[in-house]
CSV table of C-alpha atoms and ligand atoms in Angstrom, one decimal:
chain,number,residue,atom,x,y,z
O,1,UNK,CA,112.5,100.5,78.0
O,2,UNK,CA,116.2,100.3,79.0
O,3,UNK,CA,119.2,102.6,78.7
O,4,UNK,CA,122.3,101.3,76.9
O,5,UNK,CA,124.8,99.1,78.8
O,6,UNK,CA,127.5,101.0,80.6
O,7,UNK,CA,130.8,99.7,82.1
O,8,UNK,CA,129.2,99.9,85.5
O,9,UNK,CA,126.1,97.8,84.8
O,10,UNK,CA,123.4,97.0,82.3
O,11,UNK,CA,119.8,98.0,81.8
O,12,UNK,CA,117.7,100.9,83.1
O,13,UNK,CA,117.8,103.7,85.5
O,14,UNK,CA,115.1,104.9,87.9
O,15,UNK,CA,114.0,107.3,85.1
O,16,UNK,CA,113.1,104.3,82.9
O,17,UNK,CA,111.3,102.5,85.7
O,18,UNK,CA,114.0,99.8,86.0
O,19,UNK,CA,117.1,99.6,88.1
O,20,UNK,CA,120.6,99.1,86.5
O,21,UNK,CA,121.5,95.4,86.7
O,22,UNK,CA,124.7,94.4,88.5
O,23,UNK,CA,124.7,90.6,88.8
O,24,UNK,CA,126.4,89.4,92.0
O,25,UNK,CA,128.2,86.2,92.6
O,26,UNK,CA,126.7,83.4,94.7
O,27,UNK,CA,123.0,84.2,94.0
O,28,UNK,CA,120.5,82.1,92.0
O,29,UNK,CA,120.0,82.9,88.3
O,30,UNK,CA,116.2,82.7,88.7
O,31,UNK,CA,113.7,83.2,91.5
O,32,UNK,CA,110.1,82.0,91.5
O,33,UNK,CA,107.9,84.6,93.2
O,34,UNK,CA,104.9,83.2,95.0
O,35,UNK,CA,102.4,86.0,95.0
O,36,UNK,CA,100.2,86.1,98.1
O,37,UNK,CA,98.5,89.5,97.8
O,38,UNK,CA,95.0,88.3,96.9
O,39,UNK,CA,95.0,85.8,99.8
O,40,UNK,CA,97.4,87.0,102.6
O,41,UNK,CA,97.0,90.6,101.6
O,42,UNK,CA,93.2,90.8,101.2
O,43,UNK,CA,92.3,88.4,104.1
O,44,UNK,CA,93.2,91.2,106.5
O,45,UNK,CA,91.1,93.9,104.9
O,46,UNK,CA,88.3,94.9,107.2
O,47,UNK,CA,85.9,96.0,104.4
O,48,UNK,CA,84.8,93.2,102.2
O,49,UNK,CA,86.3,93.6,98.8
O,50,UNK,CA,83.9,92.7,95.9
O,51,UNK,CA,84.6,89.4,94.3
O,52,UNK,CA,84.8,91.0,90.9
O,53,UNK,CA,87.6,93.3,92.2
O,54,UNK,CA,89.5,90.3,93.6
O,55,UNK,CA,89.2,88.5,90.2
O,56,UNK,CA,90.4,91.5,88.3
O,57,UNK,CA,93.3,91.9,90.7
O,58,UNK,CA,94.4,88.3,90.2
O,59,UNK,CA,94.1,88.6,86.4
O,60,UNK,CA,96.3,91.7,86.4
O,61,UNK,CA,98.9,90.0,88.6
O,62,UNK,CA,98.9,86.9,86.4
O,63,UNK,CA,99.1,89.2,83.4
O,64,UNK,CA,102.2,90.9,84.9
O,65,UNK,CA,104.0,87.5,84.7
O,66,UNK,CA,103.8,86.3,88.2
O,67,UNK,CA,104.0,82.5,87.9
O,68,UNK,CA,101.7,81.7,90.8
O,69,UNK,CA,99.1,83.9,92.4
O,70,UNK,CA,97.6,82.5,95.7
O,71,UNK,CA,94.0,83.1,95.0
O,72,UNK,CA,91.9,82.5,98.1
O,73,UNK,CA,91.3,80.1,101.1
O,74,UNK,CA,88.8,77.4,101.6
O,75,UNK,CA,88.6,77.9,105.4
O,76,UNK,CA,85.6,78.4,107.6
O,77,UNK,CA,83.8,81.5,106.4
O,78,UNK,CA,83.3,82.7,109.9
O,79,UNK,CA,87.0,82.6,110.6
O,80,UNK,CA,88.0,84.7,107.6
O,81,UNK,CA,84.9,86.4,106.3
O,82,UNK,CA,86.8,88.3,103.6
O,83,UNK,CA,87.5,85.0,101.8
O,84,UNK,CA,84.0,83.6,102.2
O,85,UNK,CA,83.4,84.1,98.5
O,86,UNK,CA,86.0,81.5,97.4
O,87,UNK,CA,83.2,79.4,95.6
O,88,UNK,CA,82.3,82.4,93.5
O,89,UNK,CA,85.8,83.7,92.9
O,90,UNK,CA,87.6,80.6,91.8
O,91,UNK,CA,85.4,79.9,88.7
O,92,UNK,CA,85.8,83.6,87.7
O,93,UNK,CA,89.5,82.8,87.1
O,94,UNK,CA,88.9,80.2,84.4
O,95,UNK,CA,91.2,81.9,81.9
O,96,UNK,CA,94.2,81.1,84.1
O,97,UNK,CA,95.7,77.7,84.5
O,98,UNK,CA,94.6,76.4,88.0
O,99,UNK,CA,98.2,75.1,88.5
O,100,UNK,CA,99.1,78.8,88.8
O,101,UNK,CA,96.4,79.5,91.5
O,102,UNK,CA,97.2,77.9,94.8
O,103,UNK,CA,94.5,78.0,97.5
O,104,UNK,CA,94.7,77.4,101.3
O,105,UNK,CA,92.9,74.4,102.7
O,106,UNK,CA,93.1,73.6,106.4
O,107,UNK,CA,91.2,70.3,106.5
O,108,UNK,CA,89.3,67.7,104.4
O,109,UNK,CA,86.2,69.9,104.2
O,110,UNK,CA,88.4,72.6,102.7
O,111,UNK,CA,90.0,70.2,100.2
O,112,UNK,CA,86.5,68.9,99.1
O,113,UNK,CA,85.5,72.5,98.3
O,114,UNK,CA,88.7,73.2,96.4
O,115,UNK,CA,88.6,69.9,94.4
O,116,UNK,CA,85.0,70.5,93.5
O,117,UNK,CA,86.1,73.7,91.7
O,118,UNK,CA,89.1,72.2,90.0
O,119,UNK,CA,92.0,73.6,92.2
O,120,UNK,CA,95.3,72.0,91.3
O,121,UNK,CA,97.6,73.5,93.9
O,122,UNK,CA,96.9,73.7,97.6
O,123,UNK,CA,98.6,74.8,100.8
O,124,UNK,CA,98.1,73.5,104.3
O,125,UNK,CA,99.2,75.9,107.1
O,126,UNK,CA,100.8,74.8,110.4
O,127,UNK,CA,102.4,76.6,113.2
O,128,UNK,CA,105.6,76.3,115.1
O,129,UNK,CA,104.0,77.5,118.3
O,130,UNK,CA,101.1,76.2,120.3
O,131,UNK,CA,99.5,79.7,120.8
O,132,UNK,CA,99.2,80.4,117.1
O,133,UNK,CA,98.1,76.9,116.3
O,134,UNK,CA,95.2,77.4,118.8
O,135,UNK,CA,94.4,81.0,117.6
O,136,UNK,CA,94.5,80.1,113.9
O,137,UNK,CA,93.3,76.5,113.7
O,138,UNK,CA,91.7,75.8,117.0
O,139,UNK,CA,94.1,72.9,117.5
O,140,UNK,CA,97.4,72.1,119.1
O,141,UNK,CA,100.5,71.9,116.8
O,142,UNK,CA,100.2,68.1,116.6
O,143,UNK,CA,96.4,68.1,116.3
O,144,UNK,CA,96.8,70.4,113.3
O,145,UNK,CA,99.4,68.1,111.7
O,146,UNK,CA,96.9,65.2,112.3
O,147,UNK,CA,94.2,67.3,110.6
O,148,UNK,CA,96.6,67.9,107.6
O,149,UNK,CA,97.6,64.2,107.1
O,150,UNK,CA,94.5,63.0,105.2
O,151,UNK,CA,94.4,66.3,103.3
O,152,UNK,CA,98.0,65.9,102.0
O,153,UNK,CA,97.4,62.2,101.3
O,154,UNK,CA,94.3,62.8,99.2
O,155,UNK,CA,95.8,65.8,97.4
O,156,UNK,CA,98.8,63.8,96.4
O,157,UNK,CA,96.5,61.0,95.2
O,158,UNK,CA,94.8,63.6,93.0
O,159,UNK,CA,98.3,64.8,91.8
O,160,UNK,CA,97.9,68.2,93.3
O,161,UNK,CA,101.0,70.3,94.3
O,162,UNK,CA,101.1,70.7,98.0
O,163,UNK,CA,102.8,73.5,99.9
O,164,UNK,CA,103.1,73.4,103.7
O,165,UNK,CA,103.3,76.8,105.4
O,166,UNK,CA,104.8,77.1,108.7
O,167,UNK,CA,103.9,80.2,110.7
O,168,UNK,CA,105.8,81.8,113.6
O,169,UNK,CA,109.2,80.4,112.5
O,170,UNK,CA,111.1,83.4,114.1
O,171,UNK,CA,108.9,84.9,116.9
O,172,UNK,CA,105.4,84.7,118.2
O,173,UNK,CA,103.3,87.5,119.7
O,174,UNK,CA,102.3,85.4,122.7
O,175,UNK,CA,105.3,83.2,123.3
O,176,UNK,CA,108.2,85.5,122.2
O,177,UNK,CA,111.3,84.0,120.5
O,178,UNK,CA,110.8,80.6,118.9
O,179,UNK,CA,113.5,78.0,119.4
O,180,UNK,CA,115.0,76.8,116.1
O,181,UNK,CA,114.7,73.2,117.1
O,182,UNK,CA,110.9,73.5,117.3
O,183,UNK,CA,110.7,75.0,113.9
O,184,UNK,CA,112.9,72.2,112.5
O,185,UNK,CA,110.7,69.6,114.1
O,186,UNK,CA,107.4,70.8,112.5
O,187,UNK,CA,109.1,71.4,109.1
O,188,UNK,CA,110.3,67.8,109.1
O,189,UNK,CA,106.8,66.7,110.1
O,190,UNK,CA,105.2,68.6,107.2
O,191,UNK,CA,107.7,67.1,104.8
O,192,UNK,CA,107.0,63.7,106.2
O,193,UNK,CA,103.3,64.2,105.5
O,194,UNK,CA,104.2,64.5,101.9
O,195,UNK,CA,104.3,68.3,101.2
O,196,UNK,CA,106.2,69.2,98.0
O,197,UNK,CA,107.6,72.4,99.4
O,198,UNK,CA,107.6,74.4,102.6
O,199,UNK,CA,107.2,78.1,103.2
O,200,UNK,CA,108.9,79.5,106.3
O,201,UNK,CA,106.6,82.2,107.7
O,202,UNK,CA,107.9,85.2,109.6
O,203,UNK,CA,104.3,85.9,110.5
O,204,UNK,CA,105.0,89.0,112.6
O,205,UNK,CA,108.1,90.2,110.8
O,206,UNK,CA,110.6,90.0,113.6
O,207,UNK,CA,113.4,88.0,111.8
O,208,UNK,CA,116.8,89.4,110.9
O,209,UNK,CA,119.2,88.1,108.3
O,210,UNK,CA,121.5,86.2,110.7
O,211,UNK,CA,118.5,84.4,112.2
O,212,UNK,CA,117.3,83.4,108.7
O,213,UNK,CA,120.7,82.0,107.9
O,214,UNK,CA,120.8,80.1,111.1
O,215,UNK,CA,117.4,78.5,110.6
O,216,UNK,CA,118.1,77.5,107.0
O,217,UNK,CA,121.4,75.9,108.1
O,218,UNK,CA,119.6,74.0,110.9
O,219,UNK,CA,117.0,72.8,108.4
O,220,UNK,CA,119.8,71.6,106.0
O,221,UNK,CA,121.5,69.8,109.0
O,222,UNK,CA,118.2,68.0,109.7
O,223,UNK,CA,118.0,66.8,106.1
O,224,UNK,CA,115.7,69.4,104.7
O,225,UNK,CA,117.2,70.4,101.3
O,226,UNK,CA,117.1,74.1,100.4
O,227,UNK,CA,115.3,73.5,97.1
O,228,UNK,CA,112.2,72.4,99.1
O,229,UNK,CA,112.1,75.7,101.0
O,230,UNK,CA,110.5,79.0,100.3
O,231,UNK,CA,110.5,82.1,102.5
O,232,UNK,CA,107.6,84.2,103.6
O,233,UNK,CA,108.5,87.5,105.3
O,234,UNK,CA,106.2,90.1,106.7
O,235,UNK,CA,107.7,93.5,106.9
O,236,UNK,CA,106.8,94.7,110.3
O,237,UNK,CA,110.3,95.9,111.2
O,238,UNK,CA,111.4,96.7,107.7
O,239,UNK,CA,113.7,93.6,107.5
O,240,UNK,CA,111.8,91.6,104.8
O,241,UNK,CA,114.1,92.5,101.9
O,242,UNK,CA,117.3,92.0,103.9
O,243,UNK,CA,116.0,88.7,105.1
O,244,UNK,CA,115.2,87.7,101.5
O,245,UNK,CA,118.7,88.6,100.4
O,246,UNK,CA,120.1,86.4,103.2
O,247,UNK,CA,117.9,83.5,102.0
O,248,UNK,CA,119.0,84.0,98.3
O,249,UNK,CA,122.6,83.9,99.4
O,250,UNK,CA,121.8,80.5,101.1
O,251,UNK,CA,120.3,79.3,97.8
O,252,UNK,CA,116.6,79.7,98.3
O,253,UNK,CA,114.8,80.3,95.0
O,254,UNK,CA,111.1,80.6,96.1
O,255,UNK,CA,110.2,83.9,97.7
O,256,UNK,CA,106.7,84.9,98.8
O,257,UNK,CA,105.6,88.5,98.4
O,258,UNK,CA,102.4,90.5,98.3
O,259,UNK,CA,101.7,93.0,95.5
O,260,UNK,CA,101.7,96.6,96.9
O,261,UNK,CA,102.8,95.2,100.4
O,262,UNK,CA,99.2,94.3,101.3
O,263,UNK,CA,98.7,92.0,104.2
O,264,UNK,CA,98.8,90.8,107.7
O,265,UNK,CA,97.1,88.0,109.5
O,266,UNK,CA,93.7,88.2,111.2
O,267,UNK,CA,94.9,85.9,114.0
O,268,UNK,CA,98.2,87.6,114.8
O,269,UNK,CA,97.5,91.2,115.6
O,270,UNK,CA,101.2,92.4,115.3
O,271,UNK,CA,101.5,91.1,111.8
O,272,UNK,CA,101.7,93.8,109.1
O,273,UNK,CA,101.9,93.5,105.3
O,274,UNK,CA,104.2,91.0,103.5
O,275,UNK,CA,107.3,92.0,101.6
O,276,UNK,CA,106.0,94.1,98.7
O,277,UNK,CA,106.4,92.2,95.4
O,278,UNK,CA,107.4,95.4,93.7
O,279,UNK,CA,110.3,96.0,96.2
O,280,UNK,CA,111.4,92.4,95.6
O,281,UNK,CA,111.3,92.6,91.8
O,282,UNK,CA,113.2,95.9,91.9
O,283,UNK,CA,116.0,94.2,93.8
O,284,UNK,CA,116.0,91.0,91.8
O,285,UNK,CA,116.0,93.0,88.5
O,286,UNK,CA,118.9,95.0,89.9
O,287,UNK,CA,120.8,91.7,90.6
O,288,UNK,CA,120.1,90.4,87.1
O,289,UNK,CA,118.0,87.6,88.6
O,290,UNK,CA,115.2,86.3,86.3
O,291,UNK,CA,111.6,86.4,87.6
O,292,UNK,CA,109.5,86.7,84.4
O,293,UNK,CA,107.7,89.6,86.1
O,294,UNK,CA,107.0,92.9,84.3
O,295,UNK,CA,107.5,95.5,87.0
O,296,UNK,CA,105.5,98.2,85.3
O,297,UNK,CA,102.5,96.0,84.8
O,298,UNK,CA,102.8,94.8,88.4
O,299,UNK,CA,103.0,98.3,89.8
O,300,UNK,CA,100.0,99.3,87.7
O,301,UNK,CA,98.0,96.4,89.2
O,302,UNK,CA,98.9,97.6,92.8
O,303,UNK,CA,98.1,101.2,92.0
O,304,UNK,CA,94.7,100.2,90.6
O,305,UNK,CA,93.9,98.2,93.7
O,306,UNK,CA,95.1,101.0,96.0
O,307,UNK,CA,92.6,103.2,94.1
O,308,UNK,CA,89.8,100.7,94.8
O,309,UNK,CA,90.8,100.3,98.5
O,310,UNK,CA,91.1,104.1,98.8
O,311,UNK,CA,94.5,104.3,100.3
O,312,UNK,CA,98.1,104.3,99.0
O,313,UNK,CA,100.3,101.2,98.7
O,314,UNK,CA,102.9,101.0,101.5
O,315,UNK,CA,105.5,99.7,98.9
O,316,UNK,CA,108.4,102.1,98.5
O,317,UNK,CA,108.9,101.0,94.9
O,318,UNK,CA,105.2,101.6,94.0
O,319,UNK,CA,105.5,105.1,95.6
O,320,UNK,CA,108.8,105.9,93.8
O,321,UNK,CA,107.4,104.7,90.5
O,322,UNK,CA,104.3,106.9,90.9
O,323,UNK,CA,106.4,109.9,91.8
O,324,UNK,CA,108.7,109.2,88.9
O,325,UNK,CA,105.7,109.2,86.6
O,326,UNK,CA,104.6,112.7,87.7
O,327,UNK,CA,105.8,115.6,85.5
O,328,UNK,CA,108.9,117.4,87.0
O,329,UNK,CA,108.4,121.0,88.2
O,330,UNK,CA,110.9,123.4,86.5
U,1,HMG,P1,86.8,74.6,114.1
U,1,HMG,O1,85.9,75.6,114.7
U,1,HMG,O2,87.7,73.8,115.0
U,1,HMG,O3,86.1,73.7,113.0
U,1,HMG,O4,87.8,75.4,113.1
U,1,HMG,P2,85.5,72.2,113.2
U,1,HMG,O5,86.5,71.3,112.5
U,1,HMG,O6,85.2,72.0,114.6
U,1,HMG,O7,84.2,72.3,112.4
U,1,HMG,C1,83.1,73.2,112.8
U,1,HMG,C2,82.2,73.5,111.7
U,1,HMG,O8,82.9,74.2,110.7
U,1,HMG,C3,81.6,72.3,111.0
U,1,HMG,O9,80.3,72.6,110.6
U,1,HMG,C4,82.5,72.1,109.8
U,1,HMG,O10,81.8,71.5,108.7
U,1,HMG,C5,82.8,73.5,109.4
U,1,HMG,P3,79.0,72.1,111.4
U,1,HMG,O11,79.1,70.6,111.4
U,1,HMG,O12,79.2,72.7,112.8
U,1,HMG,O13,77.9,72.7,110.6
U,1,HMG,N1,84.0,73.6,108.7
U,1,HMG,C6,84.2,74.2,107.5
U,1,HMG,N2,83.4,74.9,106.7
U,1,HMG,C7,83.9,75.4,105.5
U,1,HMG,N3,85.1,75.2,105.1
U,1,HMG,C8,86.0,74.5,105.9
U,1,HMG,C9,85.5,74.0,107.1
U,1,HMG,N4,86.1,73.3,108.1
U,1,HMG,C10,85.2,73.1,109.1
U,1,HMG,N5,87.3,74.4,105.5
U,1,HMG,C11,89.2,75.5,111.1
U,1,HMG,C12,88.9,74.8,112.4
U,1,HMG,C13,90.5,75.0,110.6
U,1,HMG,C14,88.0,75.3,110.1
U,1,HMG,C15,89.2,77.1,111.4
U,1,HMG,O14,90.1,77.2,112.5
U,1,HMG,C16,89.7,77.9,110.2
U,1,HMG,O15,89.0,78.0,109.2
U,1,HMG,N6,90.9,78.5,110.3
U,1,HMG,C17,91.4,79.3,109.2
U,1,HMG,C18,92.2,80.5,109.8
U,1,HMG,C19,92.9,81.2,108.6
U,1,HMG,O16,92.5,81.1,107.5
U,1,HMG,N7,94.0,82.0,108.9
U,1,HMG,C20,94.7,82.8,108.0
U,1,HMG,C21,95.6,81.9,107.1
U,1,HMG,S1,97.1,81.5,107.9
U,1,HMG,C22,98.2,82.8,107.6
U,1,HMG,O17,97.7,83.8,107.1
U,1,HMG,C23,99.7,82.6,107.8
U,1,HMG,C24,100.5,82.5,106.5
U,1,HMG,O18,100.3,83.6,105.7
U,1,HMG,C25,102.0,82.3,106.8
U,1,HMG,C26,102.5,83.3,107.8
U,1,HMG,O19,102.5,84.5,107.5
U,1,HMG,O20,103.0,82.8,108.8
U,1,HMG,C27,100.0,81.3,105.7
U,2,MG,MG1,101.5,85.5,105.9
């Protein structure tokens, strides 16, 4: 539902559940949202979420128009017990094109498991810092790259789409600030392995917009084109949306977000939830940027999951939309 166009802008108002749209110069016309809630979000839940709930959450997110919904990880079940049900979950999603359901695989064993179930889109996940590479993958940075090499090669032979995540691109809880040159080196290495796209992770949410701009420029200077880059901001310091806007201004068109702001990382204690997908969609709708996402259906999915988890979503947009839906007191 939208209100009529006005000289100031077009579209809705908060009362309709949509922002007014004011397109701004120098921004992309369309953004692809890479939804990570069921993977990055749920992997951090201490209570094991029933597989049926995960499947229903993913169906609702896909039904809200999210083009890709990262479904799960084929990692060692002892490392991430929450996602130990990947073999049961993935087949429950058979109504959704597997090309819309990326899964994380760290190694050849993970790839075997994913291929056996018909996965068509995978992500390997490296680190810019040694401390996180050790904590997350039990490897050095370069050992992890060596572990990914046969995975990416085989995935490409099987014509899978391969994303390369890079964690700790801005700061690291053990090592502090991360030099841009180190991030650039590992990004180049992941692309050289054959990754189709990279996702720049601010795992602990310490980035600020100028830092984002500086890193993107350094990557371009090193021959990494912006159209191969996505951004992945956690919202620990409330900067995720500002950082995303800086990336959009730079020409980035792939943005990771987590429905309801779920998330964290079990191997980086200071990480909190990702940028909430609803907050992102509200801003993109307001900028007149196409996403294909129905904000009302997306919010409903997050409200439903929050009900199952027994606690409210941290997303400001989800909260605002819920308050808006309550009857006004006279
Ligand atoms: P390891 O202990 O070094 O494993 O862990 P290994 O290679 O020595 O193998 C040991 C045993 O594990 C073997 O079994 C393997 O078969 C088995 P055994 O011979 O002893 O019986 N094994 C597996 N079993 C099932 N599936 C597998 C698998 N691999 C080995 N895939 C490993 C190395 C990579 C497996 C481990 O460190 C791991 O699973 N890590 C995953 C950690 C993780 O998922 N972290 C969260 C995702 S990253 C993230 O959230 C950041 C991101 O959001 C971006 C950002 O925010 O920055 C992406
Ligand atoms: Mg993450």
